[in-house]
mmCIF file of C-alpha atoms and ligand atoms in Angstrom:
data_model
loop_
_atom_site.group_PDB
_atom_site.id
_atom_site.type_symbol
_atom_site.label_atom_id
_atom_site.label_comp_id
_atom_site.label_asym_id
_atom_site.label_seq_id
_atom_site.Cartn_x
_atom_site.Cartn_y
_atom_site.Cartn_z
ATOM 1 C CA MET A 60 0.000 0.000 0.000
ATOM 2 C CA ASN A 61 1.441 3.365 -1.041
ATOM 3 C CA LEU A 62 0.689 5.996 1.631
ATOM 4 C CA THR A 63 3.292 8.509 0.542
ATOM 5 C CA ALA A 64 3.078 12.189 -0.360
ATOM 6 C CA ASN A 65 5.293 14.885 -1.818
ATOM 7 C CA ILE A 66 5.438 18.615 -1.096
ATOM 8 C CA ALA A 67 7.995 20.974 -2.631
ATOM 9 C CA GLY A 68 10.344 18.112 -3.465
ATOM 10 C CA PHE A 69 10.127 16.599 0.021
ATOM 11 C CA ASN A 70 9.023 12.967 0.162
ATOM 12 C CA PHE A 71 6.814 11.823 2.996
ATOM 13 C CA ASP A 72 6.739 8.049 3.566
ATOM 14 C CA HIS A 73 3.566 8.352 5.652
ATOM 15 C CA ILE A 74 0.823 10.962 5.416
ATOM 16 C CA LEU A 75 0.297 11.498 9.148
ATOM 17 C CA LEU A 76 2.013 13.897 11.507
ATOM 18 C CA ASN A 77 1.239 15.875 14.643
ATOM 19 C CA ALA A 78 -0.640 19.177 14.425
ATOM 20 C CA ALA A 79 1.374 22.180 15.621
ATOM 21 C CA GLY A 80 1.057 22.706 19.355
ATOM 22 C CA VAL A 81 0.462 19.066 20.254
ATOM 23 C CA VAL A 82 3.379 16.855 21.412
ATOM 24 C CA CYS A 83 5.944 19.227 19.920
ATOM 25 C CA GLN A 84 6.897 21.864 22.494
ATOM 26 C CA THR A 85 10.090 20.179 23.750
ATOM 27 C CA SER A 86 12.835 18.303 21.931
ATOM 28 C CA ASP A 87 11.732 15.082 23.674
ATOM 29 C CA GLU A 88 8.188 15.525 22.383
ATOM 30 C CA LEU A 89 9.406 16.334 18.863
ATOM 31 C CA ASP A 90 11.652 13.258 19.003
ATOM 32 C CA SER A 91 8.702 11.082 20.029
ATOM 33 C CA VAL A 92 6.732 12.104 16.923
ATOM 34 C CA LEU A 93 9.749 11.452 14.689
ATOM 35 C CA ALA A 94 10.337 8.094 16.400
ATOM 36 C CA SER A 95 6.923 6.749 15.401
ATOM 37 C CA ASP A 96 7.130 4.322 12.467
ATOM 38 C CA TYR A 97 3.838 5.791 11.239
ATOM 39 C CA THR A 98 4.621 9.514 10.907
ATOM 40 C CA GLY A 99 5.881 11.140 7.716
ATOM 41 C CA ALA A 100 7.155 14.321 9.360
ATOM 42 C CA VAL A 101 6.961 16.486 12.468
ATOM 43 C CA VAL A 102 5.872 20.090 12.965
ATOM 44 C CA THR A 103 7.222 22.217 15.817
ATOM 45 C CA LYS A 104 5.193 24.159 18.332
ATOM 46 C CA SER A 105 4.603 27.612 16.832
ATOM 47 C CA ALA A 106 7.611 29.663 17.844
ATOM 48 C CA THR A 107 7.597 33.294 18.937
ATOM 49 C CA PRO A 108 10.843 35.316 19.013
ATOM 50 C CA SER A 109 11.303 34.724 22.768
ATOM 51 C CA LEU A 110 10.171 32.064 25.221
ATOM 52 C CA ARG A 111 6.528 32.498 26.287
ATOM 53 C CA PRO A 112 4.902 30.897 29.323
ATOM 54 C CA GLY A 113 1.479 31.282 27.676
ATOM 55 C CA ASN A 114 -1.837 31.881 29.417
ATOM 56 C CA VAL A 115 -2.851 30.953 32.957
ATOM 57 C CA SER A 116 -4.159 27.442 33.742
ATOM 58 C CA PRO A 117 -6.523 25.702 33.427
ATOM 59 C CA ARG A 118 -6.048 26.429 29.726
ATOM 60 C CA TYR A 119 -6.785 23.055 28.050
ATOM 61 C CA HIS A 120 -9.843 20.831 28.522
ATOM 62 C CA GLU A 121 -11.071 17.575 27.012
ATOM 63 C CA LEU A 122 -14.838 17.456 26.558
ATOM 64 C CA THR A 123 -16.356 14.603 28.546
ATOM 65 C CA ASN A 124 -18.341 13.002 25.729
ATOM 66 C CA GLY A 125 -15.405 12.670 23.307
ATOM 67 C CA LEU A 126 -16.541 15.625 21.214
ATOM 68 C CA GLY A 127 -13.113 17.258 21.250
ATOM 69 C CA THR A 128 -11.044 19.808 23.095
ATOM 70 C CA ILE A 129 -11.026 23.490 23.965
ATOM 71 C CA ASN A 130 -7.829 25.365 24.692
ATOM 72 C CA SER A 131 -6.469 28.815 25.257
ATOM 73 C CA MET A 132 -2.798 27.975 25.630
ATOM 74 C CA GLY A 133 -1.658 31.427 24.448
ATOM 75 C CA LEU A 134 1.341 30.117 22.497
ATOM 76 C CA PRO A 135 3.507 28.767 25.318
ATOM 77 C CA ASN A 136 6.806 27.866 23.624
ATOM 78 C CA GLU A 137 10.519 27.648 24.261
ATOM 79 C CA GLY A 138 11.336 30.559 21.937
ATOM 80 C CA PHE A 139 12.614 30.789 18.368
ATOM 81 C CA ASP A 140 16.268 29.910 19.082
ATOM 82 C CA TYR A 141 15.309 26.649 20.824
ATOM 83 C CA TYR A 142 13.390 25.406 17.775
ATOM 84 C CA MET A 143 16.011 26.753 15.360
ATOM 85 C CA ASP A 144 18.622 24.661 17.190
ATOM 86 C CA TYR A 145 16.363 21.609 17.037
ATOM 87 C CA VAL A 146 15.456 21.850 13.359
ATOM 88 C CA THR A 147 19.013 22.559 12.200
ATOM 89 C CA GLN A 148 20.718 19.954 14.384
ATOM 90 C CA LYS A 149 18.267 17.046 14.300
ATOM 91 C CA GLN A 150 19.498 14.077 12.298
ATOM 92 C CA THR A 151 16.425 12.548 10.680
ATOM 93 C CA ASP A 152 15.254 11.254 7.309
ATOM 94 C CA LYS A 153 11.822 12.838 7.858
ATOM 95 C CA PRO A 154 11.054 16.392 6.739
ATOM 96 C CA ILE A 155 10.581 18.929 9.531
ATOM 97 C CA PHE A 156 8.040 21.746 9.465
ATOM 98 C CA PHE A 157 9.203 24.781 11.464
ATOM 99 C CA SER A 158 6.083 26.610 12.655
ATOM 100 C CA VAL A 159 6.426 30.302 13.472
ATOM 101 C CA ALA A 160 3.809 32.658 14.897
ATOM 102 C CA GLY A 161 5.010 36.194 15.401
ATOM 103 C CA LEU A 162 2.672 38.449 17.357
ATOM 104 C CA SER A 163 3.206 41.207 14.776
ATOM 105 C CA LYS A 164 4.180 41.448 11.124
ATOM 106 C CA GLN A 165 7.672 42.550 12.132
ATOM 107 C CA GLU A 166 8.149 39.559 14.443
ATOM 108 C CA ASN A 167 7.215 37.225 11.601
ATOM 109 C CA LEU A 168 9.554 38.963 9.166
ATOM 110 C CA ASP A 169 12.427 38.932 11.671
ATOM 111 C CA MET A 170 12.059 35.190 12.306
ATOM 112 C CA LEU A 171 11.773 34.414 8.589
ATOM 113 C CA HIS A 172 14.895 36.479 7.835
ATOM 114 C CA LYS A 173 16.779 34.373 10.389
ATOM 115 C CA ILE A 174 15.444 31.148 8.853
ATOM 116 C CA GLU A 175 16.357 32.327 5.360
ATOM 117 C CA GLU A 176 19.915 33.013 6.485
ATOM 118 C CA SER A 177 20.205 29.754 8.457
ATOM 119 C CA GLU A 178 21.114 26.209 7.430
ATOM 120 C CA PHE A 179 17.526 25.050 7.930
ATOM 121 C CA ASN A 180 16.554 22.921 4.971
ATOM 122 C CA GLY A 181 12.998 21.855 5.804
ATOM 123 C CA LEU A 182 9.606 23.532 5.371
ATOM 124 C CA VAL A 183 8.285 26.586 7.191
ATOM 125 C CA GLU A 184 4.683 26.893 8.371
ATOM 126 C CA LEU A 185 3.683 30.508 8.977
ATOM 127 C CA ASN A 186 0.868 30.393 11.514
ATOM 128 C CA LEU A 187 -1.554 33.187 10.592
ATOM 129 C CA SER A 188 -4.349 31.800 12.732
ATOM 130 C CA CYS A 189 -3.692 31.558 16.478
ATOM 131 C CA PRO A 190 -6.997 32.408 18.218
ATOM 132 C CA ASN A 191 -5.698 32.425 21.792
ATOM 133 C CA VAL A 192 -3.489 35.447 22.346
ATOM 134 C CA PRO A 193 -5.532 38.137 24.119
ATOM 135 C CA GLY A 194 -5.673 41.355 22.060
ATOM 136 C CA LYS A 195 -4.250 39.700 18.902
ATOM 137 C CA PRO A 196 -6.844 38.811 16.259
ATOM 138 C CA GLN A 197 -6.315 35.915 13.863
ATOM 139 C CA THR A 198 -4.268 37.505 11.075
ATOM 140 C CA ALA A 199 -5.734 35.496 8.216
ATOM 141 C CA TYR A 200 -9.218 36.921 8.891
ATOM 142 C CA ASP A 201 -7.777 40.257 7.687
ATOM 143 C CA SER A 202 -7.235 39.974 3.907
ATOM 144 C CA GLU A 203 -5.236 43.192 3.573
ATOM 145 C CA THR A 204 -2.759 42.318 6.315
ATOM 146 C CA THR A 205 -2.397 38.755 5.019
ATOM 147 C CA GLU A 206 -1.534 39.993 1.538
ATOM 148 C CA GLU A 207 0.830 42.616 2.949
ATOM 149 C CA ILE A 208 2.709 40.076 5.068
ATOM 150 C CA LEU A 209 3.030 37.549 2.222
ATOM 151 C CA THR A 210 4.189 40.264 -0.187
ATOM 152 C CA GLU A 211 6.976 41.246 2.185
ATOM 153 C CA VAL A 212 7.846 37.625 3.004
ATOM 154 C CA PHE A 213 8.231 36.581 -0.608
ATOM 155 C CA SER A 214 10.358 39.650 -1.389
ATOM 156 C CA PHE A 215 13.257 37.847 0.351
ATOM 157 C CA PHE A 216 12.206 34.334 1.426
ATOM 158 C CA THR A 217 13.234 31.521 -0.924
ATOM 159 C CA LYS A 218 12.764 28.334 1.175
ATOM 160 C CA PRO A 219 9.562 26.226 0.997
ATOM 161 C CA LEU A 220 6.879 28.032 2.989
ATOM 162 C CA GLY A 221 3.214 27.419 3.676
ATOM 163 C CA VAL A 222 0.547 29.071 5.808
ATOM 164 C CA LYS A 223 -1.683 27.707 8.565
ATOM 165 C CA LEU A 224 -5.170 29.136 8.194
ATOM 166 C CA PRO A 225 -8.127 29.596 10.495
ATOM 167 C CA PRO A 226 -11.418 28.058 9.391
ATOM 168 C CA TYR A 227 -13.605 30.088 7.019
ATOM 169 C CA PHE A 228 -17.374 29.816 7.021
ATOM 170 C CA ASP A 229 -18.593 31.548 3.877
ATOM 171 C CA ILE A 230 -18.099 30.785 0.191
ATOM 172 C CA VAL A 231 -17.088 34.418 -0.433
ATOM 173 C CA HIS A 232 -14.401 34.094 2.220
ATOM 174 C CA PHE A 233 -13.042 30.929 0.551
ATOM 175 C CA ASP A 234 -12.888 32.865 -2.738
ATOM 176 C CA ASN A 235 -11.164 35.875 -1.127
ATOM 177 C CA ILE A 236 -8.451 33.997 0.734
ATOM 178 C CA ALA A 237 -7.732 31.713 -2.254
ATOM 179 C CA ASN A 238 -7.397 34.740 -4.560
ATOM 180 C CA ILE A 239 -4.798 36.206 -2.228
ATOM 181 C CA LEU A 240 -2.873 32.960 -1.652
ATOM 182 C CA ASN A 241 -2.725 32.217 -5.383
ATOM 183 C CA LYS A 242 -0.590 35.353 -5.872
ATOM 184 C CA PHE A 243 2.306 33.742 -3.997
ATOM 185 C CA PRO A 244 4.633 30.759 -4.560
ATOM 186 C CA LEU A 245 3.369 28.918 -1.480
ATOM 187 C CA ALA A 246 4.485 25.308 -1.023
ATOM 188 C CA PHE A 247 1.359 24.377 0.916
ATOM 189 C CA VAL A 248 -1.674 25.600 2.791
ATOM 190 C CA ASN A 249 -2.701 23.987 6.082
ATOM 191 C CA ALA A 250 -6.394 24.109 7.052
ATOM 192 C CA ILE A 251 -7.635 24.356 9.750
ATOM 193 C CA ASN A 252 -6.432 25.809 13.021
ATOM 194 C CA SER A 253 -8.898 25.477 15.913
ATOM 195 C CA ILE A 254 -12.309 27.063 15.527
ATOM 196 C CA GLY A 255 -11.592 30.197 17.517
ATOM 197 C CA ASN A 256 -13.390 31.394 20.604
ATOM 198 C CA GLY A 257 -15.794 28.599 21.433
ATOM 199 C CA LEU A 258 -17.269 28.289 24.904
ATOM 200 C CA VAL A 259 -17.714 25.085 26.916
ATOM 201 C CA ILE A 260 -19.651 24.970 30.196
ATOM 202 C CA ASP A 261 -19.283 22.397 32.974
ATOM 203 C CA GLU A 262 -22.648 20.706 33.667
ATOM 204 C CA GLU A 263 -22.139 20.265 37.389
ATOM 205 C CA THR A 264 -20.860 23.713 38.270
ATOM 206 C CA ASP A 265 -22.250 25.956 35.490
ATOM 207 C CA THR A 266 -18.701 27.255 35.113
ATOM 208 C CA VAL A 267 -16.513 27.671 32.071
ATOM 209 C CA VAL A 268 -13.833 24.973 31.783
ATOM 210 C CA ILE A 269 -10.760 27.095 31.012
ATOM 211 C CA LYS A 270 -9.597 30.250 32.771
ATOM 212 C CA PRO A 271 -8.120 32.589 30.121
ATOM 213 C CA LYS A 272 -10.397 35.004 28.250
ATOM 214 C CA GLY A 273 -13.403 34.235 30.464
ATOM 215 C CA GLY A 274 -13.560 30.665 29.154
ATOM 216 C CA PHE A 275 -13.348 31.405 25.412
ATOM 217 C CA GLY A 276 -10.934 29.129 23.537
ATOM 218 C CA GLY A 277 -10.043 27.340 20.314
ATOM 219 C CA VAL A 278 -12.052 24.199 19.662
ATOM 220 C CA GLY A 279 -10.668 21.011 18.083
ATOM 221 C CA GLY A 280 -11.538 17.342 17.644
ATOM 222 C CA PRO A 281 -14.676 15.681 16.228
ATOM 223 C CA ILE A 282 -16.837 18.823 16.605
ATOM 224 C CA VAL A 283 -14.701 20.634 14.009
ATOM 225 C CA LYS A 284 -14.453 17.843 11.428
ATOM 226 C CA ALA A 285 -17.193 19.087 9.084
ATOM 227 C CA THR A 286 -15.689 22.586 9.066
ATOM 228 C CA ALA A 287 -12.187 21.198 8.501
ATOM 229 C CA LEU A 288 -13.296 19.036 5.569
ATOM 230 C CA ALA A 289 -15.169 21.963 4.019
ATOM 231 C CA ASN A 290 -12.081 24.157 4.243
ATOM 232 C CA VAL A 291 -9.765 21.531 2.747
ATOM 233 C CA ARG A 292 -12.236 20.850 -0.074
ATOM 234 C CA ALA A 293 -13.030 24.514 -0.809
ATOM 235 C CA LEU A 294 -9.385 25.565 -0.797
ATOM 236 C CA ARG A 295 -8.280 22.568 -2.899
ATOM 237 C CA GLN A 296 -10.860 23.562 -5.499
ATOM 238 C CA ARG A 297 -9.605 27.162 -5.577
ATOM 239 C CA LEU A 298 -5.837 27.035 -5.055
ATOM 240 C CA ASN A 299 -3.255 26.643 -7.818
ATOM 241 C CA PRO A 300 -2.407 22.939 -8.225
ATOM 242 C CA SER A 301 1.213 23.720 -7.278
ATOM 243 C CA ILE A 302 0.077 24.609 -3.741
ATOM 244 C CA LYS A 303 -0.281 21.391 -1.743
ATOM 245 C CA MET A 304 -2.880 20.926 1.029
ATOM 246 C CA VAL A 305 -2.331 19.812 4.582
ATOM 247 C CA GLY A 306 -5.623 18.714 6.152
ATOM 248 C CA THR A 307 -6.044 19.272 9.884
ATOM 249 C CA GLY A 308 -9.095 19.044 12.084
ATOM 250 C CA GLY A 309 -11.345 16.436 13.607
ATOM 251 C CA VAL A 310 -9.259 13.349 12.892
ATOM 252 C CA THR A 311 -9.927 10.474 15.296
ATOM 253 C CA SER A 312 -10.149 7.501 12.899
ATOM 254 C CA GLY A 313 -8.709 6.150 9.661
ATOM 255 C CA ARG A 314 -12.019 7.077 8.044
ATOM 256 C CA ASP A 315 -11.438 10.728 9.008
ATOM 257 C CA VAL A 316 -7.972 10.626 7.403
ATOM 258 C CA TYR A 317 -9.503 9.064 4.286
ATOM 259 C CA GLU A 318 -12.128 11.830 4.101
ATOM 260 C CA HIS A 319 -9.458 14.546 4.350
ATOM 261 C CA VAL A 320 -7.664 12.887 1.414
ATOM 262 C CA LEU A 321 -10.939 12.653 -0.554
ATOM 263 C CA CYS A 322 -11.261 16.421 -0.052
ATOM 264 C CA GLY A 323 -7.735 16.907 -1.409
ATOM 265 C CA ALA A 324 -5.306 16.685 1.522
ATOM 266 C CA ASP A 325 -1.742 15.651 0.705
ATOM 267 C CA LEU A 326 -0.773 15.258 4.366
ATOM 268 C CA VAL A 327 -3.069 14.931 7.387
ATOM 269 C CA GLU A 328 -2.350 16.208 10.894
ATOM 270 C CA VAL A 329 -3.688 15.022 14.229
ATOM 271 C CA GLY A 330 -4.132 17.485 17.100
ATOM 272 C CA SER A 331 -6.711 16.810 19.800
ATOM 273 C CA GLN A 332 -6.727 13.026 19.366
ATOM 274 C CA LEU A 333 -2.920 12.954 19.621
ATOM 275 C CA ALA A 334 -3.163 14.922 22.868
ATOM 276 C CA ILE A 335 -5.725 12.411 24.161
ATOM 277 C CA GLU A 336 -4.258 9.131 22.878
ATOM 278 C CA GLY A 337 -0.507 9.779 22.601
ATOM 279 C CA THR A 338 1.793 8.875 19.706
ATOM 280 C CA SER A 339 0.349 5.350 19.352
ATOM 281 C CA VAL A 340 -2.541 7.103 17.556
ATOM 282 C CA PHE A 341 -0.471 7.232 14.344
ATOM 283 C CA GLU A 342 -0.187 3.431 14.072
ATOM 284 C CA ARG A 343 -3.911 2.947 14.719
ATOM 285 C CA LEU A 344 -4.930 5.624 12.192
ATOM 286 C CA GLU A 345 -2.607 4.375 9.451
ATOM 287 C CA LYS A 346 -3.754 0.790 9.892
ATOM 288 C CA GLU A 347 -7.408 1.843 9.791
ATOM 289 C CA LEU A 348 -6.709 3.932 6.674
ATOM 290 C CA ALA A 349 -4.893 1.064 4.933
ATOM 291 C CA ALA A 350 -7.790 -1.294 5.718
ATOM 292 C CA ILE A 351 -10.276 1.129 4.101
ATOM 293 C CA LEU A 352 -8.115 1.473 0.980
ATOM 294 C CA THR A 353 -7.723 -2.305 0.695
ATOM 295 C CA GLU A 354 -11.450 -2.875 1.125
ATOM 296 C CA LYS A 355 -12.194 -0.337 -1.617
ATOM 297 C CA GLY A 356 -9.551 -1.820 -3.938
ATOM 298 C CA TYR A 357 -7.130 1.129 -3.989
ATOM 299 C CA ASN A 358 -3.345 0.696 -4.046
ATOM 300 C CA SER A 359 -2.373 4.290 -3.447
ATOM 301 C CA LEU A 360 -3.665 7.515 -1.948
ATOM 302 C CA ASP A 361 -3.150 9.169 -5.334
ATOM 303 C CA GLU A 362 -6.206 7.249 -6.557
ATOM 304 C CA VAL A 363 -8.309 8.833 -3.799
ATOM 305 C CA ARG A 364 -6.894 12.355 -3.407
ATOM 306 C CA GLY A 365 -9.490 14.964 -4.328
ATOM 307 C CA GLN A 366 -11.901 12.315 -5.661
ATOM 308 C CA LEU A 367 -14.867 13.326 -3.494
ATOM 309 C CA LYS A 368 -18.110 12.631 -5.332
ATOM 310 C CA ILE A 369 -20.966 15.099 -5.386
ATOM 311 C CA ILE A 370 -24.637 14.483 -6.143
ATOM 312 C CA GLU A 371 -25.318 15.688 -9.716
HETATM 313 N N1 FMN B 486 -1.938 25.353 15.942
HETATM 314 C C1 FMN B 486 -0.845 26.040 15.522
HETATM 315 O O1 FMN B 486 -0.717 26.330 14.323
HETATM 316 N N2 FMN B 486 0.135 26.392 16.429
HETATM 317 C C2 FMN B 486 0.079 26.084 17.750
HETATM 318 O O2 FMN B 486 0.994 26.415 18.504
HETATM 319 C C3 FMN B 486 -1.071 25.372 18.204
HETATM 320 N N3 FMN B 486 -1.202 25.006 19.522
HETATM 321 C C4 FMN B 486 -2.228 24.177 19.898
HETATM 322 C C5 FMN B 486 -2.270 23.685 21.216
HETATM 323 C C6 FMN B 486 -3.278 22.793 21.601
HETATM 324 C C7 FMN B 486 -3.290 22.269 22.997
HETATM 325 C C8 FMN B 486 -4.264 22.382 20.656
HETATM 326 C C9 FMN B 486 -5.351 21.395 21.047
HETATM 327 C C10 FMN B 486 -4.231 22.872 19.367
HETATM 328 C C11 FMN B 486 -3.211 23.763 18.960
HETATM 329 N N4 FMN B 486 -3.146 24.254 17.646
HETATM 330 C C12 FMN B 486 -2.064 25.006 17.251
HETATM 331 C C13 FMN B 486 -4.189 23.880 16.664
HETATM 332 C C14 FMN B 486 -3.927 22.502 16.085
HETATM 333 O O3 FMN B 486 -2.680 22.461 15.403
HETATM 334 C C15 FMN B 486 -5.060 22.086 15.119
HETATM 335 O O4 FMN B 486 -5.054 22.959 14.007
HETATM 336 C C16 FMN B 486 -6.448 22.117 15.751
HETATM 337 O O5 FMN B 486 -6.414 21.615 17.075
HETATM 338 C C17 FMN B 486 -7.452 21.282 14.927
HETATM 339 O O6 FMN B 486 -7.036 19.926 14.864
HETATM 340 P P1 FMN B 486 -7.729 18.777 15.785
HETATM 341 O O7 FMN B 486 -9.186 18.798 15.478
HETATM 342 O O8 FMN B 486 -7.042 17.511 15.358
HETATM 343 O O9 FMN B 486 -7.438 19.140 17.210
#
């Protein structure tokens, strides 16, 4: 069974990896994702220029009925230099995605200048969609700023770079963001980040379940799957074929991975379910995916990718 993918000349022997922010903050966590025989790559925690402790706790909560997670971590991370050391020194055959999330345009440009000048030879994921930093809106909901940042980035940046997007909820918004992204030589687009600013209430105590922002936080897991699939599908239909798709959101089974691929995903990331289940999730998901492909008589994901059927 061929479960490989290719983005910007990088070969991925497996289509699964962690989603940024989950099991990837420390070098040990990053190593554990790379060590799995069922991951094709690893993505780092989104780095800011300096170490950040993030928001106050409790800041992450798993919904009791398996519906997913809510978090307002606030980008806790070890700082840009820590991840730069990791991604330039790590000896591995698997491609590494270096996720960066500046809290301003200038912070993003400064980090990307450093990456451009460094020996890093993997892929960069520019996170334009963190919903959990108080006072900082999700950049990719602002078309003008998104275009401005990408224009400046591509005036000097020559390494493979993609963007991590927030979910969009209107056909016009899919059209707008795709029109902007198609102006740039992006290697990939990753959809979706958490659905921003959900609210979960504890049944016993009538209290919110996380402390930052009065309980508002990014939502992930099964409750976001339909939105994630819609974003992967809508963007795949609109983006230049040279821009590959990373599908993220709502993956808890091999069937979910398969559906992301049907919608056009080249790689598929696991966030909430990885946090819940640990790195053994990759083996389970790949085996479930392979079983579905075998049952349907496919030999390769290429036969499935983007082949979603609609009702004529
Ligand atoms: N996305 C990022 O791009 N950068 C991050 O640093 C980041 N941190 C996260 C931390 C936690 C605890 C969780 C649950 C998610 C985080 N995300 C971050 C979003 C995930 O990468 C993913 O896009 C989202 O959770 C949807 O996937 P899921 O349904 O599999 O959870």
